[in-house]
Short mmCIF file of C-alpha atoms in Angstrom, two decimals:
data_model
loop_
_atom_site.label_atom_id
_atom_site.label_comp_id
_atom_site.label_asym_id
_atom_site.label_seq_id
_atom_site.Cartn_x
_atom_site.Cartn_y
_atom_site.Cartn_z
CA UNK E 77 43.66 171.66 131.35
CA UNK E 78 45.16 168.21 130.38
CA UNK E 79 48.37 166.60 131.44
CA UNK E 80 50.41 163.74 131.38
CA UNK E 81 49.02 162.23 134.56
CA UNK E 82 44.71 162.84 133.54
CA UNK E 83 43.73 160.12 132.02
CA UNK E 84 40.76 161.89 129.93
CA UNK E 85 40.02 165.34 129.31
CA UNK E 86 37.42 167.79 127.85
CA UNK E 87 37.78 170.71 125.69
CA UNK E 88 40.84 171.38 123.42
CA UNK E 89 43.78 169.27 125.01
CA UNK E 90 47.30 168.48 124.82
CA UNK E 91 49.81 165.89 125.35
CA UNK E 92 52.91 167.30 125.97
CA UNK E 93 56.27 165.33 125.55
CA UNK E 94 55.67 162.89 122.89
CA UNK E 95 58.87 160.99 123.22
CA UNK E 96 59.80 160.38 119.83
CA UNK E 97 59.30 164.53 118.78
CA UNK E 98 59.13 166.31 121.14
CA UNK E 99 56.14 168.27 120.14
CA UNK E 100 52.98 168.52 121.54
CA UNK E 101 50.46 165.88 120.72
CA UNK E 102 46.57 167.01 120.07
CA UNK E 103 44.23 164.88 121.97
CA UNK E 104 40.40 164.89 120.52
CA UNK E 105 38.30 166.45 123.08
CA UNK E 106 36.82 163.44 125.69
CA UNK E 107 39.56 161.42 124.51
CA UNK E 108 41.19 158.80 126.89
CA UNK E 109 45.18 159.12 127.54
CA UNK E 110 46.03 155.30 128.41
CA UNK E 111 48.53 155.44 130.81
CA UNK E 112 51.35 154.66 128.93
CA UNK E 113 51.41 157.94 127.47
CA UNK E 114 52.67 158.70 130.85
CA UNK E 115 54.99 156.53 130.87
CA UNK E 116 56.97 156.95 127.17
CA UNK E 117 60.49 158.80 128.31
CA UNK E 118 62.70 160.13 125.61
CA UNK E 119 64.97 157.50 126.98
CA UNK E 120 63.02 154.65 124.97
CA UNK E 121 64.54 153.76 121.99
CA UNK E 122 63.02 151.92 119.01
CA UNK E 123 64.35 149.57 116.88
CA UNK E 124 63.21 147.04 113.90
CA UNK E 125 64.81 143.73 113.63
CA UNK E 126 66.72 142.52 110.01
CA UNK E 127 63.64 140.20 109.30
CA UNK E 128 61.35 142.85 109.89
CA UNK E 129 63.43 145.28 107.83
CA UNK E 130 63.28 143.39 104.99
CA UNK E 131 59.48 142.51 105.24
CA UNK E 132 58.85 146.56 105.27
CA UNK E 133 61.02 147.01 102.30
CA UNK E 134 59.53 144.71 100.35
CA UNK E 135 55.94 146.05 101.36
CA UNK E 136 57.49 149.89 100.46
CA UNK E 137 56.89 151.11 105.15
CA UNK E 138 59.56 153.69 105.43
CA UNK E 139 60.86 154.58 108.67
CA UNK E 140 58.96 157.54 109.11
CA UNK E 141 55.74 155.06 108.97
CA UNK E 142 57.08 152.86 111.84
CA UNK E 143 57.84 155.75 113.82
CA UNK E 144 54.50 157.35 113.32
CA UNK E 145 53.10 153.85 114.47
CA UNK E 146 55.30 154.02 117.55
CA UNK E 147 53.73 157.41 118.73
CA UNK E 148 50.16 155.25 118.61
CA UNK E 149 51.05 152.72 120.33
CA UNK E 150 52.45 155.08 123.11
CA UNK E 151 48.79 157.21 123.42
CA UNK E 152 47.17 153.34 123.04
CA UNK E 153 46.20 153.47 119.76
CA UNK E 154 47.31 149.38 119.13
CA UNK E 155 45.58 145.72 119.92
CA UNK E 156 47.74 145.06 123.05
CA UNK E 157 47.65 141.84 123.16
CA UNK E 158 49.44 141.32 126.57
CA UNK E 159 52.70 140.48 127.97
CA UNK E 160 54.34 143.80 126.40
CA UNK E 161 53.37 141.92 122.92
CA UNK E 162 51.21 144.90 120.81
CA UNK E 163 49.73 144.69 117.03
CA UNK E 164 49.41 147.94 115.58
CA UNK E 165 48.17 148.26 111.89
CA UNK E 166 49.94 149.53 108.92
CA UNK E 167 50.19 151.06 105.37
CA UNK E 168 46.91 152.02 105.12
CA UNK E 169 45.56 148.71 107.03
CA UNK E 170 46.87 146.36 104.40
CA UNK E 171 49.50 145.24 107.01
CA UNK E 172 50.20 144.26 110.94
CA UNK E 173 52.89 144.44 112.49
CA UNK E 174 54.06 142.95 115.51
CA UNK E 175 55.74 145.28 118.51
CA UNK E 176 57.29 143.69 121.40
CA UNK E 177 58.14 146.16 124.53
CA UNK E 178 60.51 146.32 127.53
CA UNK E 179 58.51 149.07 128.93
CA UNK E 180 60.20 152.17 129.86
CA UNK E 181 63.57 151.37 127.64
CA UNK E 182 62.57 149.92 123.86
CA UNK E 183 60.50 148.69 121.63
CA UNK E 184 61.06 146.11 119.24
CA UNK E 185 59.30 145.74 115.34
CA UNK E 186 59.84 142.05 115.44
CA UNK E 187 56.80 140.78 112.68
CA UNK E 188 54.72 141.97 109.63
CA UNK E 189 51.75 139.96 107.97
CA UNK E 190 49.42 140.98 104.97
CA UNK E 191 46.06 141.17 106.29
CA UNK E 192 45.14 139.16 103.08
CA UNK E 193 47.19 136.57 104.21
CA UNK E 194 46.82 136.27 107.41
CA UNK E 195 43.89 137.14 109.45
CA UNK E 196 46.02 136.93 113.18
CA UNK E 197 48.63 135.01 115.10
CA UNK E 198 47.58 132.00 116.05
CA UNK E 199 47.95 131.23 120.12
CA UNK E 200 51.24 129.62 120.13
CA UNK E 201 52.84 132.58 117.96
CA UNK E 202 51.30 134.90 120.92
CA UNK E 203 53.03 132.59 123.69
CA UNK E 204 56.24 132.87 121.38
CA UNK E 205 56.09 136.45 121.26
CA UNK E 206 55.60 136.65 124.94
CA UNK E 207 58.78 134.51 125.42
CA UNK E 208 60.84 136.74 123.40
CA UNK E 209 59.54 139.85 125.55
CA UNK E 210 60.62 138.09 128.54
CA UNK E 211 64.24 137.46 126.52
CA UNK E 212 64.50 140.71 125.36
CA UNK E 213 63.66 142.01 129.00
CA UNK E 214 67.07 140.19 130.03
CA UNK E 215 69.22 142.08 127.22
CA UNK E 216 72.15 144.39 129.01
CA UNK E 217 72.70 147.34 127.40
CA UNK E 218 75.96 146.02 125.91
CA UNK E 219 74.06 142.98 124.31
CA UNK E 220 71.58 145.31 122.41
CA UNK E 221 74.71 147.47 121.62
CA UNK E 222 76.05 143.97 119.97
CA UNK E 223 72.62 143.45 118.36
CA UNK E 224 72.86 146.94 116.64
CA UNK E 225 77.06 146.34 115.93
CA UNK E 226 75.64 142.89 114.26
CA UNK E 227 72.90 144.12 112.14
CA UNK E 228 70.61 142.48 113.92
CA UNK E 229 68.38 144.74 115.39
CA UNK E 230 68.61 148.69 113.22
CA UNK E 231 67.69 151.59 115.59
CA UNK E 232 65.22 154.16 114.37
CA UNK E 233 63.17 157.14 115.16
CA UNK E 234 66.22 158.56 117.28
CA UNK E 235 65.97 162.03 115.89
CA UNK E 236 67.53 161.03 112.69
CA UNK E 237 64.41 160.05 111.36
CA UNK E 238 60.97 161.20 111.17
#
């Protein structure tokens, strides 16, 4: 029997709880659960910022697509490239995206690329990134409340979508 709290398991298992459903989430049998499939809490909320709204418009990712990513990156399925900064491919790999994390509360679609045009972030991108994890990390709940009110941040995958 799996649960929340194995990290692997054999046989047919499940991953109750995914926080963005609700439903149960099929784990391949010998899989690893990374532990912050443990962690994910319906409480997290996830949100895409204008920038990155208009980047995923103009490369046709629907919601439903980001939220779908979201549920990967909670069972680990993402480049975690430290310091709550993740990549996390998308539209059938033509596309990364860049996640930032305050863990246990949000997570933040802050930056697309075309693979074609851009193989990675360079280093001092990554050490921006990190920065702006450690800002976001500071945010009251009234300041992302203003974010939202401002358009600068739009919350998704709250139930009204996918």
């Amino acid at each position: 029997m799996c649960s929340p709290n194995r990290k692997s398991c054999s046989g047919n298992c499940f991953f109750s709880g995914d926080f963005l459903t609700g439903h149960q989430v099929k784990v391949a049998p010998g899989a690893t659960l990374y532990p912050m499939a443990s962690r994910a809490e319906k409480s997290e909320r996830v949100f895409k910022t204008a920038w990155f709204s208009k980047a995923a418009r103009k490369a046709h990712i629907l919601d439903e697509e980001l939220c779908s990513a979201i549920r990967q990156v909670v069972l680990g399925q993402t480049d975690d490239l430290g310091g709550g900064v993740f990549k996390k491919r998308l539209h059938k790999n033509q596309y990364r995206s860049i996640i930032l994390t305050r863990a246990g509360h949000y997570w933040v679609f802050e930056y697309m690329f075309a693979k074609q045009d851009q193989a990675n972030i360079e280093d001092d991108e990554l050490a921006d990134f990190r920065k702006l994890v450690k800002a976001y990390a500071g945010l009251t709940a009234q300041q992302v409340n203003l974010l939202i009110r401002d358009n600068h941040w739009m919350e998704i995958c709250n139930g009204d979508q996918a």
